[in-house]
Tab-separated table of C-alpha atoms and ligand atoms in Angstrom:
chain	number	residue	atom	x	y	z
A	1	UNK	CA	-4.038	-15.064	-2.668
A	2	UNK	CA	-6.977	-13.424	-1.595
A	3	UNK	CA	-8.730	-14.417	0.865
A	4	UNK	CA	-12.276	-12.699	-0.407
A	5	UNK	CA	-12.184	-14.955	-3.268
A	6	UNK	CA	-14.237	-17.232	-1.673
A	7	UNK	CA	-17.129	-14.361	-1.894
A	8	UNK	CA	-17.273	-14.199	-5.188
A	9	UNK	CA	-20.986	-15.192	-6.175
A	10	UNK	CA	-21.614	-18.202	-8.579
A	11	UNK	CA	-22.817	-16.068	-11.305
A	12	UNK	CA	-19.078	-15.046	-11.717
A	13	UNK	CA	-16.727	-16.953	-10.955
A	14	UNK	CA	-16.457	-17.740	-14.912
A	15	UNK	CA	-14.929	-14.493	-15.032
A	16	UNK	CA	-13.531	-13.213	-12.083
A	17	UNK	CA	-10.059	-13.248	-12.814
A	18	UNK	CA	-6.537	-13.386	-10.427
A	19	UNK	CA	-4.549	-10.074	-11.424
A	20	UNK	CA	-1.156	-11.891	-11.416
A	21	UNK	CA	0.020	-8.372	-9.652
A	22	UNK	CA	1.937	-7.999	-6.170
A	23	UNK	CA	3.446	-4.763	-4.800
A	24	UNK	CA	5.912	-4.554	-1.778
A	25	UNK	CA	6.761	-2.082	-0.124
A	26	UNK	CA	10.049	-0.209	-1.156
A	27	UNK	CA	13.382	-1.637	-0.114
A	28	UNK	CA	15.275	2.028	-0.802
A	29	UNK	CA	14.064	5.380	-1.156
A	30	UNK	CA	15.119	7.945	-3.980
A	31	UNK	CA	18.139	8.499	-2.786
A	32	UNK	CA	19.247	4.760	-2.639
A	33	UNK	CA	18.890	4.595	0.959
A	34	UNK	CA	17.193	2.165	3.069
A	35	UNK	CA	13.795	2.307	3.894
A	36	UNK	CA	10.735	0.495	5.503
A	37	UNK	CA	8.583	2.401	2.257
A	38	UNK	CA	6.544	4.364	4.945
A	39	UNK	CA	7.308	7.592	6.323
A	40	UNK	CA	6.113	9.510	8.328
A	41	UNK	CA	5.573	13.716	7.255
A	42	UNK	CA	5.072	16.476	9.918
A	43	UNK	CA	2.381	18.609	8.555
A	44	UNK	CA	0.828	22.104	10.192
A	45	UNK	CA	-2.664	21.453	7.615
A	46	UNK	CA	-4.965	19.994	9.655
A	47	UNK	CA	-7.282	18.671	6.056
A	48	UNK	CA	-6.778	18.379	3.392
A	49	UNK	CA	-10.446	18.489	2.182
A	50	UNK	CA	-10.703	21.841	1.155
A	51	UNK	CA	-10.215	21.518	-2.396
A	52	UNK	CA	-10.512	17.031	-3.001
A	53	UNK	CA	-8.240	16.268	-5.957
A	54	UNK	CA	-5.935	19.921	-5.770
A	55	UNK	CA	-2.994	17.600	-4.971
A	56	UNK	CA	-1.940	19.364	-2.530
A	57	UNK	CA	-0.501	16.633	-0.118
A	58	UNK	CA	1.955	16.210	-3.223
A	59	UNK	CA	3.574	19.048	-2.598
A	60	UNK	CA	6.182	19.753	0.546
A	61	UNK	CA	5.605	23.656	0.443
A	62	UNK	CA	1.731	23.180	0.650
A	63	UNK	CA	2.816	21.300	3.494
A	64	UNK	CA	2.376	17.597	2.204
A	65	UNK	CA	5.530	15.373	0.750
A	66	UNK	CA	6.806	15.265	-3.124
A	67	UNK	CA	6.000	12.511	-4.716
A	68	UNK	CA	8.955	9.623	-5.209
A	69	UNK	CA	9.637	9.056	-9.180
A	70	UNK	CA	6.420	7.606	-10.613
A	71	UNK	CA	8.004	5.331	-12.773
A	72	UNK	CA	9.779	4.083	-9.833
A	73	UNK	CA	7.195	4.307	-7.067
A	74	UNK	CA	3.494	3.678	-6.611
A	75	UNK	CA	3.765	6.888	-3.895
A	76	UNK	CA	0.232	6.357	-1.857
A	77	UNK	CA	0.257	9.373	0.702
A	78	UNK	CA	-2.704	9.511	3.482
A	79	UNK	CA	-3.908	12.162	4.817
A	80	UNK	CA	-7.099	13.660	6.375
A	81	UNK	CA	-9.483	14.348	3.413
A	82	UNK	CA	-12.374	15.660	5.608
A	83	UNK	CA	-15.687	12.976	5.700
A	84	UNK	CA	-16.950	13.554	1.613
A	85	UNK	CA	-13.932	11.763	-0.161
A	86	UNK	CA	-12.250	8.081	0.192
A	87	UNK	CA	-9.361	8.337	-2.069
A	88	UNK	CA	-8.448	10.301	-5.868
A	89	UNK	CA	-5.938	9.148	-7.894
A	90	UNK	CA	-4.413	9.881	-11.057
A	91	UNK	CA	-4.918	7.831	-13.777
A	92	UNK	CA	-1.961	6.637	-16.171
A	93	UNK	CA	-0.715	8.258	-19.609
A	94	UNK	CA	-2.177	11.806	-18.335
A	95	UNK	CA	-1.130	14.459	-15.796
A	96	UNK	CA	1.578	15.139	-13.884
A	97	UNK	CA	4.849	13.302	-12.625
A	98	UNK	CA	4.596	14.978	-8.997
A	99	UNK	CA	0.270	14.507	-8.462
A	100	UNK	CA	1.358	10.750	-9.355
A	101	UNK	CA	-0.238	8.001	-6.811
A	102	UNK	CA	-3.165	7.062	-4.679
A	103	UNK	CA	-4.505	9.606	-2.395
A	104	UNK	CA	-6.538	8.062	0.507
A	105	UNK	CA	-8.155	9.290	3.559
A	106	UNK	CA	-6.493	7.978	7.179
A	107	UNK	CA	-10.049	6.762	7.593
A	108	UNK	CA	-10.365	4.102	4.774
A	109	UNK	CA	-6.720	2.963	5.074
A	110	UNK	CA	-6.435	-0.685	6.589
A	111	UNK	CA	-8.202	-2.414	9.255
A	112	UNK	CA	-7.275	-1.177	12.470
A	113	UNK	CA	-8.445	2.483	13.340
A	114	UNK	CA	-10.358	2.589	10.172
A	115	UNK	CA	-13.915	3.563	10.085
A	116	UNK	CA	-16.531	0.953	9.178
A	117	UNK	CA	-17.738	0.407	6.274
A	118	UNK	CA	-14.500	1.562	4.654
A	119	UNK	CA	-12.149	-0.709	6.977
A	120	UNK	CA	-11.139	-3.483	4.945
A	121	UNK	CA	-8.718	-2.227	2.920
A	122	UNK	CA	-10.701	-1.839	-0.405
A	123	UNK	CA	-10.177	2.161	-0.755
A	124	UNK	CA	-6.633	1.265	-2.055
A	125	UNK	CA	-7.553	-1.831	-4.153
A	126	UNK	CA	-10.193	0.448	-6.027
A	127	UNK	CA	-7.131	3.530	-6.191
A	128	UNK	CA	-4.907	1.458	-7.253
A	129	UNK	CA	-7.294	0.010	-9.664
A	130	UNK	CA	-7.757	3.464	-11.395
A	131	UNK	CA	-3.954	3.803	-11.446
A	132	UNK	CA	-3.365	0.672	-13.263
A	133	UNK	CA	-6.152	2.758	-15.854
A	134	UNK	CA	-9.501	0.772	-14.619
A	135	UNK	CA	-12.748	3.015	-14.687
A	136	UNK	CA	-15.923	2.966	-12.522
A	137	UNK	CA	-17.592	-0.410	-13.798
A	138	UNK	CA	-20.844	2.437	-14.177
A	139	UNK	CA	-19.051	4.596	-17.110
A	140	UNK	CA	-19.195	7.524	-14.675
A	141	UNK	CA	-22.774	8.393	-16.713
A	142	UNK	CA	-24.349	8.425	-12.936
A	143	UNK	CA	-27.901	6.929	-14.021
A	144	UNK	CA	-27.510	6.549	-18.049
A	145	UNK	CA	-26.548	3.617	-20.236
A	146	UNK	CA	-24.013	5.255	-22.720
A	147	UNK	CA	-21.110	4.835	-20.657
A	148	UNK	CA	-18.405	2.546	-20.514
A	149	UNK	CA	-15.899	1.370	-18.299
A	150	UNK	CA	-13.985	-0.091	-22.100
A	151	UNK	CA	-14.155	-3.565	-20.115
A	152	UNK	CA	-16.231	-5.833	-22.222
A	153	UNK	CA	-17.129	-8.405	-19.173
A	154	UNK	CA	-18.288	-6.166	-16.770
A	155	UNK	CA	-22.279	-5.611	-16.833
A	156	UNK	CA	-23.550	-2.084	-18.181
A	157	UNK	CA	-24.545	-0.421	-15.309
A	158	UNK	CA	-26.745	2.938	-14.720
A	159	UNK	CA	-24.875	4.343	-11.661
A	160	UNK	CA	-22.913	3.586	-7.924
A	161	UNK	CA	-23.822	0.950	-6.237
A	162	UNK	CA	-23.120	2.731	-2.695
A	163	UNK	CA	-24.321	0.485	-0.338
A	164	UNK	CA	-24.006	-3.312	0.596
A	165	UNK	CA	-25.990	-6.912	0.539
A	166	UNK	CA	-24.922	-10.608	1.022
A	167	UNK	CA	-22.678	-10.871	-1.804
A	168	UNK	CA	-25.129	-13.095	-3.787
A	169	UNK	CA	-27.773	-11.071	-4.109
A	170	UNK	CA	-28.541	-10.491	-8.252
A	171	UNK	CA	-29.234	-6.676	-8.626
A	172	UNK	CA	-30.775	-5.013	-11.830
A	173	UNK	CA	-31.487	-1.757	-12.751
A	174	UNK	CA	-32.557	-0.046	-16.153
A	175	UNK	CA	-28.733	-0.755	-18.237
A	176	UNK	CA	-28.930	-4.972	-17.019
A	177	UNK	CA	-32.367	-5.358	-16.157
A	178	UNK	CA	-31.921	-9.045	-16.514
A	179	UNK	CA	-30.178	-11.253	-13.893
A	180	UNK	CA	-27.384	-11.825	-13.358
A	181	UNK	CA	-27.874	-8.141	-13.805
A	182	UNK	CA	-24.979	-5.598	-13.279
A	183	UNK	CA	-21.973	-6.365	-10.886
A	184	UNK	CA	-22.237	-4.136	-7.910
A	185	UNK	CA	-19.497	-6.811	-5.740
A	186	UNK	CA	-16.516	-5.322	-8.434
A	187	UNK	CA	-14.006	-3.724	-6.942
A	188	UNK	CA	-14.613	-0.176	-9.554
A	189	UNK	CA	-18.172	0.174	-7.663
A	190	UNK	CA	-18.633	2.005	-4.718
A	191	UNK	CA	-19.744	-0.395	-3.051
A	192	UNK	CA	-18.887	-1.105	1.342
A	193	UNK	CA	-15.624	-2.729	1.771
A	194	UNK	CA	-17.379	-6.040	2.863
A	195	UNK	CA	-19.068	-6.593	-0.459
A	196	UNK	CA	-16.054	-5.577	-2.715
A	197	UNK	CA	-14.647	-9.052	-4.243
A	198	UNK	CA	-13.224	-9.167	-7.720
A	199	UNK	CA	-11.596	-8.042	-10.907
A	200	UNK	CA	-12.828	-9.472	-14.111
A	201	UNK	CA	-10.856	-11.284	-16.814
A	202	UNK	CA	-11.262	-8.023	-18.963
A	203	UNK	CA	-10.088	-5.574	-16.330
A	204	UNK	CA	-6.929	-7.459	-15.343
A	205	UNK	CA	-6.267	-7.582	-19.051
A	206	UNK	CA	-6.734	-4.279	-19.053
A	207	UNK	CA	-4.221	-4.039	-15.771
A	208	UNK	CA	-1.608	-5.820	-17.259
A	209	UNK	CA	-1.916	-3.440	-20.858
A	210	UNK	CA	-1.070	-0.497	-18.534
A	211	UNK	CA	1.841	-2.192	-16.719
A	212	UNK	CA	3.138	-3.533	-20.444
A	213	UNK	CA	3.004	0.444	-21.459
A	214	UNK	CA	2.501	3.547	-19.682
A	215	UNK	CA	3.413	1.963	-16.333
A	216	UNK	CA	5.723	-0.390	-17.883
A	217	UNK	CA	8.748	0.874	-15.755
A	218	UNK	CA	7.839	0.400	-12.464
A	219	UNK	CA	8.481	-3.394	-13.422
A	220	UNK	CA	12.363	-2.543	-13.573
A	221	UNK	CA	12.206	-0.493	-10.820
A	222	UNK	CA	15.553	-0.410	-8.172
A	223	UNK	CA	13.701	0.338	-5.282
A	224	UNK	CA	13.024	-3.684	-4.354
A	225	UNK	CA	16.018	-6.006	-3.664
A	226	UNK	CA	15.770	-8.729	-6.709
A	227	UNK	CA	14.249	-11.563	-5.378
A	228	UNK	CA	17.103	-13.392	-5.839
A	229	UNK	CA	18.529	-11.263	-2.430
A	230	UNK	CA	15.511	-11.747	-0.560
A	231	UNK	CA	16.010	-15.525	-0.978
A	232	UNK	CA	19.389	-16.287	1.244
A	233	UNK	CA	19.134	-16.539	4.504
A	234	UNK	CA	21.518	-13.953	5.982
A	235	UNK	CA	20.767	-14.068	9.384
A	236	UNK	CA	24.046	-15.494	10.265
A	237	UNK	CA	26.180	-12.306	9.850
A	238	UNK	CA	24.829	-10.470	12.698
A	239	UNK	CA	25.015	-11.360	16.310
A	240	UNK	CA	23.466	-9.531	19.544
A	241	UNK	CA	25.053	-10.165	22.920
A	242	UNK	CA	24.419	-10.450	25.986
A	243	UNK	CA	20.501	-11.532	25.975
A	244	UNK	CA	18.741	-10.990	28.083
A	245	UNK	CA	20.686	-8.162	28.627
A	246	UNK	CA	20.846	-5.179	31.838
A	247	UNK	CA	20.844	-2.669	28.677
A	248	UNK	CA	23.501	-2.249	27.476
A	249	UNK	CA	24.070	-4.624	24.033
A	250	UNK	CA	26.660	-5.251	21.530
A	251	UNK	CA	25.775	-5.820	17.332
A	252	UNK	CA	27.859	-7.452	15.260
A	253	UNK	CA	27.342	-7.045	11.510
A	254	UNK	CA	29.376	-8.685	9.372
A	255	UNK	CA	29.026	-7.952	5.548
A	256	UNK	CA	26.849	-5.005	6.043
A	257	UNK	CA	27.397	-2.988	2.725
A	258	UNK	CA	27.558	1.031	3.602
A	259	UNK	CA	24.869	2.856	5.045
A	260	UNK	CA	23.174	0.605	7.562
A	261	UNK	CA	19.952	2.032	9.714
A	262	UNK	CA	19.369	-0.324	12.910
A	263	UNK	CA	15.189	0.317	14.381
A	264	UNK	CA	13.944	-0.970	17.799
A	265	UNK	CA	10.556	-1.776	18.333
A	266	UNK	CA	9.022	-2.773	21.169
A	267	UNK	CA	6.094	-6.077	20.990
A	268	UNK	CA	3.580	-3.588	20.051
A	269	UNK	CA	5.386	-2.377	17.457
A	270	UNK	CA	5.585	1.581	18.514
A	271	UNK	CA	9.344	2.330	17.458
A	272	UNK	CA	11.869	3.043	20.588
A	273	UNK	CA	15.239	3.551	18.966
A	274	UNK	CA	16.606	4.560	15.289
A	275	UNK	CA	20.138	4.941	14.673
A	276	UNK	CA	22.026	5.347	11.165
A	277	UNK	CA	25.673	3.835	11.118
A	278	UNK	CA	27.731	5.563	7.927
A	279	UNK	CA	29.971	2.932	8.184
A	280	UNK	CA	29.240	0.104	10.549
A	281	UNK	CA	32.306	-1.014	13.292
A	282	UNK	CA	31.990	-4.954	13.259
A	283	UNK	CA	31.021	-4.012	16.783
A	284	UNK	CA	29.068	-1.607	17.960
A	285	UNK	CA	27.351	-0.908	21.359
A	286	UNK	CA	23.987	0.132	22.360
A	287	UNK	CA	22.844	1.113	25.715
A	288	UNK	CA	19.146	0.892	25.907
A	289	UNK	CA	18.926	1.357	29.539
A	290	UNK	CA	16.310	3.797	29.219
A	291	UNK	CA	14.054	1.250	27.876
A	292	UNK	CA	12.065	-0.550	30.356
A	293	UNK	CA	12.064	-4.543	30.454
A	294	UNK	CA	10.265	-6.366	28.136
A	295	UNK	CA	10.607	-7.893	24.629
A	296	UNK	CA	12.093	-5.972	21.325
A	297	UNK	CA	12.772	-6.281	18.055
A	298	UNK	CA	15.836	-4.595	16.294
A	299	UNK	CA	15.247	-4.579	12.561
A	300	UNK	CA	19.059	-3.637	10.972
A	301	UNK	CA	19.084	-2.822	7.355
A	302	UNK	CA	21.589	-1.470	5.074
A	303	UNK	CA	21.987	-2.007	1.307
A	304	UNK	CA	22.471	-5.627	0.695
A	305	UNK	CA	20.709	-6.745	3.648
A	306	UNK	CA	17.747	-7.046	6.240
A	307	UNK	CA	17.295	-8.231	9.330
A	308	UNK	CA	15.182	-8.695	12.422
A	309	UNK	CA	16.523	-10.071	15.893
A	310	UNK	CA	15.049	-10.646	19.282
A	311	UNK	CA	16.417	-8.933	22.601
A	312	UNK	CA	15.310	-9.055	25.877
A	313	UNK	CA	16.018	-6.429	28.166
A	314	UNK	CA	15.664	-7.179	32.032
A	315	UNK	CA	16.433	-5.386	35.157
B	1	ZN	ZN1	-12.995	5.651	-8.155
């Protein structure tokens, strides 16, 4: 499903390998409530650079956010790291429950905002790589030969690979000194976003050892809907009338179970409204008069269900 797959280089495709591994985001937080899986954590630290790998943005009173249960959650909290660090993570089977997850710099996370070369998303892949137990495909020897990576497909290489080249170019260096040499386009190097394209066959095996033991739990995990849920269409039990509307607009849920959190968002998708209904009237009213006309999106969720509706709001 990715679409860098067509990068990988000739030389291996025999062994680049699909993962067989999606995430989603979660459907409810600890607590069993709702959520989008993203949230949003006023902090008064400025960076969190002074100390890489102290944790500290796992922690609420060193002004970060606890971790959700590990063996629930894959948390990934981003913060400002300073310029000398993408991302730390810890790795499986050692440490702590609460300095569980990916750590990543704002500045490597996604596409838009992020800063070149680190802007296509590959800080994560390689986090979450390490979380699932995968090592640098260099042995983390930096410039010696006795180090391993325990993944018997990937090359033997001396050290990083920090920089970037069209994605076939065959590099060597003292540990493969023979082409195809050692595989600097692996998603364990440190290589630029751009040149980052594959797993082998031996780390996904390696992957999917970690997820069959010391992650096995996040498998079973009740913070995603079954998929069973996610497959009717419920869009029929809720209705929003008049629209267009003046402002003011009436929702009508019907077999919304408990707790149910409406969002508005306007067609650039800054959020404009939030509103938690304990237990939801089949009717309630909304006046977003204060909004000016346009476009939005109301995204109502509660436990059973999810859904997003248009309105249109003129004057
Ligand atoms: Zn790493």
């Amino acid at each position: 499903m990715n679409a860098d797959t067509v990068n990988v280089p000739a030389i291996w495709k025999s062994i680049a390998a699909n993962t067989h591994i999606q995430f989603r985001l979660a459907d409810f937080d600890t607590l069993g409530n709702p959520t989008t899986g993203i949230i949003h954590i006023p902090t008064a630290v400025t960076s969190f650079a002074n100390s890489p790998s102290d944790h500290k943005i796992n922690f609420a009173t060193l002004g970060g956010a606890n971790a959700w249960n590990r063996n629930h959650y894959l948390n990934i909290p981003i913060c400002n790291l300073g310029t000398g660090i993408l991302g730390y993570t810890q790795m499986p089977g050692v440490g702590t429950a609460s300095k569980d997850g990916c750590v990543i710099n704002y500045m490597a996370v996604g596409k838009t905002g992020a800063t070149a070369p680190y802007n296509l998303g590959r800080t994560i892949t390689h986090e979450v790589g390490h979380w699932l137990n995968l090592i640098h495909t260099w042995g983390d020897d930096y410039g010696y030969c006795y180090g391993t990576d325990y993944v018997a497909d990937t090359p033997n290489e001396g050290n990083a690979n920090y920089s970037n080249y069209p994605v076939s170019t065959v590099r060597t260096d003292s540990c493969s000194p023979n082409s195809p040499g050692f595989m600097w386009q692996n998603y364990m190097d440190y290589t630029d976003d751009a040149g980052m394209c594959l797993f082998t066959a031996g780390q996904v095996a390696r992957m999917q050892a970690t997820l069959a033991g010391p992650r096995d739990s996040i498998l079973s995990s009740p913070a995603v809907w079954p998929a069973a849920v996610k497959q009717i269409d419920w869009t029929a039990a809720v209705s929003i009338y008049p629209s267009p509307s003046k402002g003011v607009i009436n929702i009508r849920l019907q077999g919304m179970t408990g707790k149910t959190v409406i969002r508005g968002f306007d067609i650039s998708g800054n959020q404009v409204l939030e509103r938690t209904l304990e237990n939801p009237d089949p009717v309630t009213g909304f006046d977003l008069s204060y909004l000016s006309e346009g476009v939005y999106f109301l995204e109502i969720t509660s436990l059973n269900r999810r859904i997003v509706r248009k309105v249109v709001l003129i004057r």
